[in-house]
XYZ file of C-alpha atoms in Angstrom:
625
model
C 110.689 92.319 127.419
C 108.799 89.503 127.410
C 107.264 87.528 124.038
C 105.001 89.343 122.226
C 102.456 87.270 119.697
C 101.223 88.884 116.820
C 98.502 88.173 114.029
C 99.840 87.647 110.143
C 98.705 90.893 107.958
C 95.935 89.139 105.524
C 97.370 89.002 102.840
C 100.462 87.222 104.247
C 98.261 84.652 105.936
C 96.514 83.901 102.588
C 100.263 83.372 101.310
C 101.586 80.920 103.655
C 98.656 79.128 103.781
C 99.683 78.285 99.828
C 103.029 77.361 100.867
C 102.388 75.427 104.035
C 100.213 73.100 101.886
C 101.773 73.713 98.432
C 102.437 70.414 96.772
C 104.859 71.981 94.241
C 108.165 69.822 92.791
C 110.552 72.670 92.881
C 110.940 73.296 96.423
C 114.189 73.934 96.226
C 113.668 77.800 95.154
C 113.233 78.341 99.469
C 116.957 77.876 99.573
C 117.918 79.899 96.234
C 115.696 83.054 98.043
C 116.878 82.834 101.500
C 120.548 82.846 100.018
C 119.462 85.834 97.583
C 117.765 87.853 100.484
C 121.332 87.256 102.718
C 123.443 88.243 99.852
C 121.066 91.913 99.678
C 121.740 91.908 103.476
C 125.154 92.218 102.996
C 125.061 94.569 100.228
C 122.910 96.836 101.968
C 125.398 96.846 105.086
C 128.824 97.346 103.091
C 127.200 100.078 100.707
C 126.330 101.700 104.216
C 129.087 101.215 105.625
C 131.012 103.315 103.159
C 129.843 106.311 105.107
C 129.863 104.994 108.254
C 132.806 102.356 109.219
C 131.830 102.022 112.404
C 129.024 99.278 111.289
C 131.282 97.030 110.120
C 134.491 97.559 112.568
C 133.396 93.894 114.503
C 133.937 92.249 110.915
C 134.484 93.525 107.900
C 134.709 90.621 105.516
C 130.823 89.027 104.981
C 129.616 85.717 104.538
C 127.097 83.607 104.599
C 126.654 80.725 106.104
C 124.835 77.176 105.604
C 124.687 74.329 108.491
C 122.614 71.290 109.346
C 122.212 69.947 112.185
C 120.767 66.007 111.404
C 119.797 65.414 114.981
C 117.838 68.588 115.695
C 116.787 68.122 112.361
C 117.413 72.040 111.619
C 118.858 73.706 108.281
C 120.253 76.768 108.973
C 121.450 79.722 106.757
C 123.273 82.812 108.680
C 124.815 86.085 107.455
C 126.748 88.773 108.745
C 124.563 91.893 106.893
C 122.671 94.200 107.940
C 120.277 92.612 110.185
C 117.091 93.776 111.468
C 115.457 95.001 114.770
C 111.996 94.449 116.441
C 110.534 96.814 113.936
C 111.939 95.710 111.118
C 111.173 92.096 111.574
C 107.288 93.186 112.284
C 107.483 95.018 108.862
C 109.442 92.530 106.613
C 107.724 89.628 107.722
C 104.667 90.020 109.135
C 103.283 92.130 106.312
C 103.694 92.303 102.442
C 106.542 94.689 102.364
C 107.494 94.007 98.565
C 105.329 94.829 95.721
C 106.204 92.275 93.703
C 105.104 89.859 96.856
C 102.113 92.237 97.244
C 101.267 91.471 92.859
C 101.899 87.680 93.804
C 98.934 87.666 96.327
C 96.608 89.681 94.271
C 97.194 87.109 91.418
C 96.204 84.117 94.016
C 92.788 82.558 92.992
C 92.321 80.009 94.950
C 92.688 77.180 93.087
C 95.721 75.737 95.075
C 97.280 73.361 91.935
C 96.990 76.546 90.303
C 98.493 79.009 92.879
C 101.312 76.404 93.711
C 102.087 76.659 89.794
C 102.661 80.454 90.292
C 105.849 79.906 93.076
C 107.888 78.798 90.105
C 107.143 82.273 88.331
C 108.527 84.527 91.684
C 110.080 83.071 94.324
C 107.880 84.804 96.531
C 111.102 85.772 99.032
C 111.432 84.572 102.872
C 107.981 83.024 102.907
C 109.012 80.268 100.657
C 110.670 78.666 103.313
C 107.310 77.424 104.454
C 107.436 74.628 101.765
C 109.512 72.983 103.951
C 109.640 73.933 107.359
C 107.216 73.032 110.530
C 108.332 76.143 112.595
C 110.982 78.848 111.807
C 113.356 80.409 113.965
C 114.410 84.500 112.630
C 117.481 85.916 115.070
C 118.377 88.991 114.028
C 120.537 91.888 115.373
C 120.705 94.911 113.103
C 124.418 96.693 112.720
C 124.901 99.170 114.922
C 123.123 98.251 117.658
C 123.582 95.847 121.066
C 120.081 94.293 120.836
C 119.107 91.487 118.673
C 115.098 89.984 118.495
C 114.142 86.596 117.618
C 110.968 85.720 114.986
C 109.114 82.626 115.212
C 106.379 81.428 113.467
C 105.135 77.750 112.394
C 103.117 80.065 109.404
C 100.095 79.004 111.199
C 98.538 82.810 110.904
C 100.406 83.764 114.123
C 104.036 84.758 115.297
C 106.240 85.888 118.282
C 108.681 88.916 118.254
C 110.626 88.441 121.605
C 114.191 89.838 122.756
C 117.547 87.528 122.332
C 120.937 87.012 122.159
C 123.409 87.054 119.401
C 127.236 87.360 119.172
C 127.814 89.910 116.216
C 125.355 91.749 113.447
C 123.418 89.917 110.908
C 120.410 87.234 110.834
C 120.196 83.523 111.359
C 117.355 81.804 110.330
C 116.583 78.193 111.850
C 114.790 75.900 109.509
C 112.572 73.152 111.209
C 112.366 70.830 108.676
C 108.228 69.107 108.358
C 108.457 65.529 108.261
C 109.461 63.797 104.943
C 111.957 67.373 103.986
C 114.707 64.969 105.122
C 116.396 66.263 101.527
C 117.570 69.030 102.999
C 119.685 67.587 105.596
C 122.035 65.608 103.090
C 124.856 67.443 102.265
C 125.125 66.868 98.398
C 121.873 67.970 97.573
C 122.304 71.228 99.164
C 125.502 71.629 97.684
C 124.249 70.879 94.232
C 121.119 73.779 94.810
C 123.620 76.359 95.569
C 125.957 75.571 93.198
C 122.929 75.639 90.715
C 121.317 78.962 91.877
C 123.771 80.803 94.003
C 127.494 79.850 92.530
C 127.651 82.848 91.348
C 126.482 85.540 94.508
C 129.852 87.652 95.281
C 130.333 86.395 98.614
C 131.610 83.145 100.363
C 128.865 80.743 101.317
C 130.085 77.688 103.344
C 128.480 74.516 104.489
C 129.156 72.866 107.750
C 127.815 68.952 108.174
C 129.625 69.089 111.538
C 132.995 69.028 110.060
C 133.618 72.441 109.926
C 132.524 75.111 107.031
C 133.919 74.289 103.501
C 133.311 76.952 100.582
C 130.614 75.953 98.018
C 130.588 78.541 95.685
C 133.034 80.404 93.205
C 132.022 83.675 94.473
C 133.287 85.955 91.319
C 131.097 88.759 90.257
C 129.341 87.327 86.967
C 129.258 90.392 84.955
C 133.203 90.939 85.646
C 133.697 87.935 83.555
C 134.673 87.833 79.950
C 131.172 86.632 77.960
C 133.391 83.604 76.414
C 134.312 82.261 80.308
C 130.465 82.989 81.482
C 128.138 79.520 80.369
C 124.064 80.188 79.256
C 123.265 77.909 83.028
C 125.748 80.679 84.786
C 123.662 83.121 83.121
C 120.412 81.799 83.728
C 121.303 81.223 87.341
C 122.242 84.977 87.925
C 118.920 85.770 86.282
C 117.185 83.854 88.461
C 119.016 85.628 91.654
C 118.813 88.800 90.674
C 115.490 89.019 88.863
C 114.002 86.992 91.597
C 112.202 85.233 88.889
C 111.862 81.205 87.754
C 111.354 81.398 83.727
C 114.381 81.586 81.265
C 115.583 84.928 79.961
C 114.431 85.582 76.668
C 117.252 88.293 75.819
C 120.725 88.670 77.526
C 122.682 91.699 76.824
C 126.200 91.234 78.631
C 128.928 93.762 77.501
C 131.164 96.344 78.974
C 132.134 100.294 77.957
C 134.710 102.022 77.898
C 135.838 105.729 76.909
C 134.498 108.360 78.919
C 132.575 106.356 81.405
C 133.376 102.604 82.223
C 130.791 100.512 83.370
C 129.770 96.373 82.951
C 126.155 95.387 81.910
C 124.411 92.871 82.531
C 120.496 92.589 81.703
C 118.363 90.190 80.895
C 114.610 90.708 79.149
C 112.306 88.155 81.068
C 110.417 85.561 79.089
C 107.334 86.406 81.321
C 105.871 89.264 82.318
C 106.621 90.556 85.963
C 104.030 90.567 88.165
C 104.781 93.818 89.535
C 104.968 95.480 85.721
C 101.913 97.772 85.692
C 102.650 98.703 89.470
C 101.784 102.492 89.487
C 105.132 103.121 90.253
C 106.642 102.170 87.394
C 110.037 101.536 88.682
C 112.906 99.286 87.319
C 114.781 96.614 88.892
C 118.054 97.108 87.351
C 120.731 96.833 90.354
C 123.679 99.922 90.489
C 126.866 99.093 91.743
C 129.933 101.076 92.143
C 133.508 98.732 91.767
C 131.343 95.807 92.593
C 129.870 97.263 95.414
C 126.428 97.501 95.591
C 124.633 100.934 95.654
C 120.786 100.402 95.352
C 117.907 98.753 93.233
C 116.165 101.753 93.003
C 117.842 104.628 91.173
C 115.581 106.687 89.324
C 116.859 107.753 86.125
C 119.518 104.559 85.300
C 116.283 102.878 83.588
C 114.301 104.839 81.469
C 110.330 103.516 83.242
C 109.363 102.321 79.437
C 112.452 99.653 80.354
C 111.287 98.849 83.686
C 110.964 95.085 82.388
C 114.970 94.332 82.311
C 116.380 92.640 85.082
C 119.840 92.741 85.757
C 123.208 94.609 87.014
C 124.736 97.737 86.138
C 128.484 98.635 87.443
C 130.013 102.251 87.041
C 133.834 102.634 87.056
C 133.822 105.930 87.596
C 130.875 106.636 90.044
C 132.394 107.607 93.807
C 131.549 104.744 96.158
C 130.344 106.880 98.526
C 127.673 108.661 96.442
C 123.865 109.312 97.633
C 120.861 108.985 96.708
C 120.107 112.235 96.068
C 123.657 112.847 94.448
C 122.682 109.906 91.951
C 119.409 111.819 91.381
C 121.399 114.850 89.527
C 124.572 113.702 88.287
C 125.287 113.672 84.436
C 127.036 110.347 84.442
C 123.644 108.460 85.731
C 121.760 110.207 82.750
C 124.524 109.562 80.344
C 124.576 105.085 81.441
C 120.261 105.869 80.932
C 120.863 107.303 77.508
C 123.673 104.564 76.465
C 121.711 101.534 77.747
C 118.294 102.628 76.348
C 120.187 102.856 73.406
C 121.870 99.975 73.185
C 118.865 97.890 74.493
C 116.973 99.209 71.610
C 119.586 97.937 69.116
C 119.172 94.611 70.880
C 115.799 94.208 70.177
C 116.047 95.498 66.509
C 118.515 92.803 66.139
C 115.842 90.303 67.492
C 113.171 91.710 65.694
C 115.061 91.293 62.320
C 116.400 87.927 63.028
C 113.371 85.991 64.516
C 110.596 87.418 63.650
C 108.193 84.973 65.318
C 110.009 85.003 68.281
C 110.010 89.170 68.357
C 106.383 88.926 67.951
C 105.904 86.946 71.238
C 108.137 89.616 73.138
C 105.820 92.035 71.911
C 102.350 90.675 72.772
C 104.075 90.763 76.558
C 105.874 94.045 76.785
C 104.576 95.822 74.206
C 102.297 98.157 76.168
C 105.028 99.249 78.519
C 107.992 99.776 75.720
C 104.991 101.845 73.521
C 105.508 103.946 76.984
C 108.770 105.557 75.272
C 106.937 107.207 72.036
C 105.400 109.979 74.017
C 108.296 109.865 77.198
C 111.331 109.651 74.826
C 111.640 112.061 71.575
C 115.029 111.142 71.149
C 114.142 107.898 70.483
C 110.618 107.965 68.919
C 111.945 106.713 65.530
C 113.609 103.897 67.033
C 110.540 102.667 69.115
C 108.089 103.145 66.368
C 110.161 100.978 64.024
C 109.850 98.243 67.358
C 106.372 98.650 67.450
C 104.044 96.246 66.260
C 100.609 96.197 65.320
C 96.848 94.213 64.759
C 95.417 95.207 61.711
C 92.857 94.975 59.505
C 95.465 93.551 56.504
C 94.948 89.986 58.252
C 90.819 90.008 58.194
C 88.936 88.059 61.268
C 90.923 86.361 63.615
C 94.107 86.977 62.352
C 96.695 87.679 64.898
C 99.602 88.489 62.772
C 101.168 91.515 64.323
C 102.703 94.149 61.529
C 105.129 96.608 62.148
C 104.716 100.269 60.662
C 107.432 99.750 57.657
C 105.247 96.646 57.017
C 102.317 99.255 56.899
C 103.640 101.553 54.594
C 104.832 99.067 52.029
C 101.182 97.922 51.367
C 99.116 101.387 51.146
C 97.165 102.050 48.223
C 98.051 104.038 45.445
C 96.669 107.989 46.352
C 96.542 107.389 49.800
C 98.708 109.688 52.006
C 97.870 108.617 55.329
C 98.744 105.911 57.951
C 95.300 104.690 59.312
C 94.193 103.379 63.137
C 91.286 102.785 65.440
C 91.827 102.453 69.060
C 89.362 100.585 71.001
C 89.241 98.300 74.627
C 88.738 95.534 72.281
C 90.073 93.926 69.477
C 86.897 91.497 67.920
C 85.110 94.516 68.769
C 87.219 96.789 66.870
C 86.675 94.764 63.415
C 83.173 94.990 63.599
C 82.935 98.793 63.700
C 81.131 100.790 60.963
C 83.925 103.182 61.038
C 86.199 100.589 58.987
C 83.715 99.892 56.357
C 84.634 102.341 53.690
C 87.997 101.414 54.361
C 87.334 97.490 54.200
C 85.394 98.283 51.474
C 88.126 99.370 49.580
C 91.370 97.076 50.600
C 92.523 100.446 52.759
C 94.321 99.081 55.477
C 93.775 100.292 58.879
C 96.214 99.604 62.541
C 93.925 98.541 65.079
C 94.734 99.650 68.944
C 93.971 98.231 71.807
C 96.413 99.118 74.583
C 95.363 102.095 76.983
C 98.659 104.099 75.812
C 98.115 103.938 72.152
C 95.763 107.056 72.750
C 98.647 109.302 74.450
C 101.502 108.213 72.005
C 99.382 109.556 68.929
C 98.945 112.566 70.136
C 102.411 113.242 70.383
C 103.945 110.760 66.798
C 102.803 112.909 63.877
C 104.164 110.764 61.458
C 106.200 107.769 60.051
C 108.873 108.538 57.455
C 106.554 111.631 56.413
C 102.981 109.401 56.341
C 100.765 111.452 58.582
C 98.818 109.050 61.350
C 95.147 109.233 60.821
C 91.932 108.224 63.258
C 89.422 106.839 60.645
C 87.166 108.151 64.508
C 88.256 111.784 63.377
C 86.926 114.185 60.922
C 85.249 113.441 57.414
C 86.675 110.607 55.524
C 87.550 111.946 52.187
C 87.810 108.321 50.428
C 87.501 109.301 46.994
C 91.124 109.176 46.320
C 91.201 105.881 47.695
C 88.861 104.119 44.417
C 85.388 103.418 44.228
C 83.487 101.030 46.489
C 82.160 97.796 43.953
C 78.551 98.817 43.299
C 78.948 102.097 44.617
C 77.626 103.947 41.269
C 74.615 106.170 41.707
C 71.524 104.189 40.802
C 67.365 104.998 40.481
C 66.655 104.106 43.893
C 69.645 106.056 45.588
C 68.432 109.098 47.733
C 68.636 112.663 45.309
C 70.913 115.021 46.702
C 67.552 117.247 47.847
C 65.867 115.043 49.450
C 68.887 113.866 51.778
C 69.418 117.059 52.664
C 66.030 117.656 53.852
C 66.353 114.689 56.341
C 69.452 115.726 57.412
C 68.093 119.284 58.229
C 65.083 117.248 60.336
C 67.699 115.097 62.315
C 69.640 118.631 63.537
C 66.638 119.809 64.267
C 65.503 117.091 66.564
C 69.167 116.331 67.681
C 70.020 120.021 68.269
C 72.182 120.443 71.381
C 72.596 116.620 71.387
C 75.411 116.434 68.582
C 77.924 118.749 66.809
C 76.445 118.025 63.258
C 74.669 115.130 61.326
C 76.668 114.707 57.892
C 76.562 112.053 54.704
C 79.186 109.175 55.438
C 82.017 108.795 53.143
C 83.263 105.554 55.146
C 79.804 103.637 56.302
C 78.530 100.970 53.427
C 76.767 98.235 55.655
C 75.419 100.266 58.601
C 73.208 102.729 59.236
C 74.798 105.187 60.999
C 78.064 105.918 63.591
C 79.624 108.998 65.327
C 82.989 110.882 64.651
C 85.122 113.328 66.313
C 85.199 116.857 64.816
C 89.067 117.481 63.348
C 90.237 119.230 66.148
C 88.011 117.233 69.362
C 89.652 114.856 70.992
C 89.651 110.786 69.720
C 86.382 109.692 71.406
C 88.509 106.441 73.244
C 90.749 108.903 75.144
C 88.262 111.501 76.193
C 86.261 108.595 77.482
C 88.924 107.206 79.291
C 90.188 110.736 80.733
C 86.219 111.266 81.705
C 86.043 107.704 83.503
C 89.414 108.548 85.648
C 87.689 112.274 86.349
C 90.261 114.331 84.569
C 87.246 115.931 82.203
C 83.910 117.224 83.410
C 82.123 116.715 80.117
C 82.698 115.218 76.929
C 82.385 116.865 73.913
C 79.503 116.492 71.294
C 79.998 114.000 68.335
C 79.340 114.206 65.008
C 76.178 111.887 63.519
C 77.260 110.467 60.062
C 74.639 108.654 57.865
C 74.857 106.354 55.286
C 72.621 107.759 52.346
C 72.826 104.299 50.851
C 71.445 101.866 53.737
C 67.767 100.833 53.030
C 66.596 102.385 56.662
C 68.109 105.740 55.930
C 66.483 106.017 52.455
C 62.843 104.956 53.797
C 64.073 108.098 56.552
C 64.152 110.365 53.441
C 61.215 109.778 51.400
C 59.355 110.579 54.987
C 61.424 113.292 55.326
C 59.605 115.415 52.834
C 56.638 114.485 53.402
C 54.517 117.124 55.738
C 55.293 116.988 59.408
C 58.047 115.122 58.968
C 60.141 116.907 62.165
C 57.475 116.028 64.326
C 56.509 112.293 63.057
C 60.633 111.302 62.727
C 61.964 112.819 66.416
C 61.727 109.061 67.820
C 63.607 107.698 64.609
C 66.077 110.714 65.079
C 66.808 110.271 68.661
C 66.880 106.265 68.025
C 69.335 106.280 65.302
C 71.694 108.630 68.062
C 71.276 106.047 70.697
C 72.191 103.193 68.012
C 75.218 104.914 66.960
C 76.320 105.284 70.873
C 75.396 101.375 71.757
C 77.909 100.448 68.561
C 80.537 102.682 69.918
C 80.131 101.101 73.334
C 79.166 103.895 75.196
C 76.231 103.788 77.161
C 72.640 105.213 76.330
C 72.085 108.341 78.343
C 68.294 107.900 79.322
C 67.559 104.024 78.725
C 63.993 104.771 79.620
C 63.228 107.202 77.015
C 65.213 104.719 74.288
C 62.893 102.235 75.573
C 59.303 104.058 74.754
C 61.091 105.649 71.673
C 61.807 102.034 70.433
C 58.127 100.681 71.409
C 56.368 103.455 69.670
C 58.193 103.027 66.783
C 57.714 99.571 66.599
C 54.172 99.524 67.541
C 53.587 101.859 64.092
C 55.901 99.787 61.891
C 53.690 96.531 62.756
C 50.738 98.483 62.660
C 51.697 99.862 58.873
């Protein structure tokens, strides 16, 4: 077959146009992932060869490989794993094959000081390499088969799949070096890289400067090791391996179990967020092995998806080596290692939150939205995660961004009041301005404000904390008179009578009629005008919008019009109110205030040109007056 040339997918062009003129310090992370990526090679091949001997009968002992060759000017890193054919080296390299690459070049903007910045938060895999390299050399020849295919590609946008030669499984990658990447042919410094990042990767790596191969690393299995033999730069380097990540853990969690099922953890809880964290898929990157063999990176149910954040290794005793996929799926003992480490990852963090306060606060602000995941996925451990949880509130005025938790919460509410208050909204400035908290401001009635898309599903399903009922102040009437008295709040001469506020609210149904569920007095407005509720039993108005913007309602439902009887424009409203025609002469005013009360909930204003001649005409008698 002769060579084939091929165009870069898009997105991979955009990518190693970044690295081909990246000016970044740290180039040394191209070594650290083509190391990593031969190491999964390997683990791939012996997990697979468990079933089927015959893949590994040429050589059953793996390696890897580093040589340099300082006339040819080539760095090259070889493994005996699983290799890859024509197809796979089209898919692997020639398009975005991982999501966590795929996040990477979604988060590119452009700015290349910028996007060079980002290769220190994710390695960014095999395309790394361009940092460094002129023109690279992929030979490949995947285990079981006679026919091995050579990649090249100088990253230029183009590359050439063509058929080769090569003595045994396993891929060999030939690094060009550009000029002035002469680093990488001296023998210490790649010694000292992969004793920094890769000292601790479970198989032999060697390095030949023409003298023959001499080992480099320790090769010992990290989380085999006692925690008092194991230093916090071992443990950072195996982060940065297996996490494929560049920032420093912010949690560790290295122990091992024994009793009815033995297994070895070790996780780590990143210090930033993943870029792949709100991928639809929600899965975890917790590695499964079996007697220090690798299994897979992808075993649904050994992570519950509200811990999808943790990076790290878990190895089973007393799981068969030769298990499957879909055996792992259904057996008992994966559920029972889910239930255990949620557990004891939870305990973790309570221990965190208790200790350093501060420092539990800044975990929260980034993985917060996914671990609030677990209140409506996880009834077992509801309790647990609401204790974790932390809040905005109201307790801290403007600005403040002091997060509370809910014990926090329920140590400062108000004599007579029974309930645990919140607000959920896309916004959180926007949130403290709404009329809804007024009555509640008004009297020092402290209310959670919500801002992550989740908090609407998780309240449907937490009735309570330690017995205090959770409360939408969006929901039903406000009964605040348990709560005190608002300063100033006593009837006085000019306040509305009882009568005559009736007979205003009686015109506003009657213009409004079909439009909203009911117009009522506010318990909770003091400084505006008006705003709408949810009935008790309708649905918080946040969630049914967002359910109605991703199409899973037709129609939402009809709101509620409260009124504040004493706000200066609803009074003037009532002494016209009983005058004669008033239902004619205030329609305008009554379909106005509706439209104001949607604009200050943020939804939008169902017929702007109608609102636009209502508010004209209006305003056009008001001047004329």
């Amino acid at each position: 077959m002769s060579e084939e040339k091929r165009s870069f997918q898009a997105e991979v062009a955009r990518l190693l146009h970044l690295m081909v003129n990246a000016v970044y310090s740290d180039k040394e992370v191209f070594l650290r992932e083509l190391i990593s990526n031969a190491s999964d090679a390997c683990d791939k091949l012996r997990y697979l060869a468990l079933t089927d001997p015959s893949l590994t009968a040429d050589n059953a002992e793996f390696e890897i490989a580093v040589s340099i060759d300082t006339s040819a000017r080539t760095l090259t890193i070889a493994d005996n794993g699983i290799g890859m054919d024509r197809d796979d080296l089209i898919e692997l390299l020639g398009t975005i094959a991982r999501s966590g690459t795929g996040a990477f070049v979604q988060e590119m903007t452009g700015d290349a000081k910028q996007d060079a910045a980002m290769i220190g938060q994710f390695g960014v895999g095999f395309y790394s390499v361009f940092m460094v390299a002129g023109k690279v050399e992929v030979t490949s020849r995947k285990a079981g088969t006679e026919q091995a295919w050579k990649w090249t590609s100088d990253g230029a946008g183009e590359y050439t799949v063509a058929e080769a030669e090569r003595d045994g499984r396993g891929t060999e990658i030939v690094v060009h070096l550009r000029e002035g990447e002469d680093e990488w042919l001296q023998p210490y410094r790649l010694q000292q890289v992969i004793k920094t990042y890769s000292d601790h990767i479970a198989l032999p790596i060697t390095l030949d400067t023409g003298e023959g191969p001499k080992r480099v690393n320790e090769a010992s299995a990290i989380w085999t090791r006692p925690k008092s033999e194991v230093s916090e730069e071992q443990y950072t380097e195996f982060y940065h391996h297996v996490g494929h990540a560049a920032d420093e853990p912010w949690l560790t969690l290295h122990y091992r179990a024994e009793g009815k099922v033995e297994y070895s953890v070790l996780l780590y809880v990143p210090t930033q967020r993943p870029m792949d964290l709100f991928d639809p898929a929600r899965q975890h990157r917790v590695k499964l092995y079996v007697k220090r063999v690798f299994i897979t990176d992808d075993c649904d149910g050994l992570v519950p998806p509200y811990l999808r954040f943790l990076r790290g290794v878990v190895d089973c005793e007393d799981l068969p080596l030769n298990i499957s996929r879909e055996m792992l799926q259904s057996t008992p003992m994966v559920a029972h290692l889910r239930q255990a480490i949620a557990k004891r990852v939870l305990t973790e963090l309570k221990k965190k939150a208790d200790k350093d306060a501060e420092g539990y606060a800044t975990f929260w602000k980034t993985f917060g939205p996914v671990l609030k995941e677990g209140l409506y996925e996880d009834a077992e451990r509801r309790d647990e995660l609401l204790a974790l949880a932390r809040f905005h509130s109201t307790h801290q005025g403007e600005g403040g961004d002091e997060l509370v938790s809910m014990a926090d919460y329920v140590g400062r509410m108000k004599d007579g009041q029974a309930a645990i208050y919140t607000i959920s909204g896309d916004n959180l400035a926007t949130l403290r301005k709404s009329p809804q908290l007024e009555g509640f401001k008004a009297r020092g009635v402290e209310v959670l404000l919500l801002t992550d898309p989740v908090d609407d599903f998780w309240q449907a399903t937490v009735p309570d904390f330690e017995g205090k009922p959770l409360r939408s102040v969006t929901r039903g009437a406000a009964d605040l008179s348990s709560l005190g008295k608002v300063e100033g709040d006593e009837a006085g001469d000019d306040d509305a009578r009882p009568a005559d506020l009736a007979t205003l609210i009686a015109v506003l149904k009657q213009n409004l009629e079909g439009a909203v569920k009911d117009v009522r007095e506010s318990d909770r407005l003091t400084d505006s005008a008006v705003c709408l509720v949810a009935d008790d039993g309708d649905m918080d108005m946040r969630l049914e919008r967002m359910l109605k913007a991703h199409g899973q309602i037709d129609q939402a439902s009809s709101r509620i019009l409260e009124i504040n009887p004493r706000h200066a424009l609803i009074k003037t409203l009532v002494e016209r109110a009983t005058q004669p025609g008033a239902s004619d002469a205030l329609a305008d005013a009554a379909h106005l205030l509706l439209d104001q009360a949607r604009i200050i909930e943020g939804d939008p204003v169902p017929d702007p040109a109608a609102f636009a001649q209502r508010l004209a005409s209006v305003m056009a008698k008001g001047l004329a007056a």
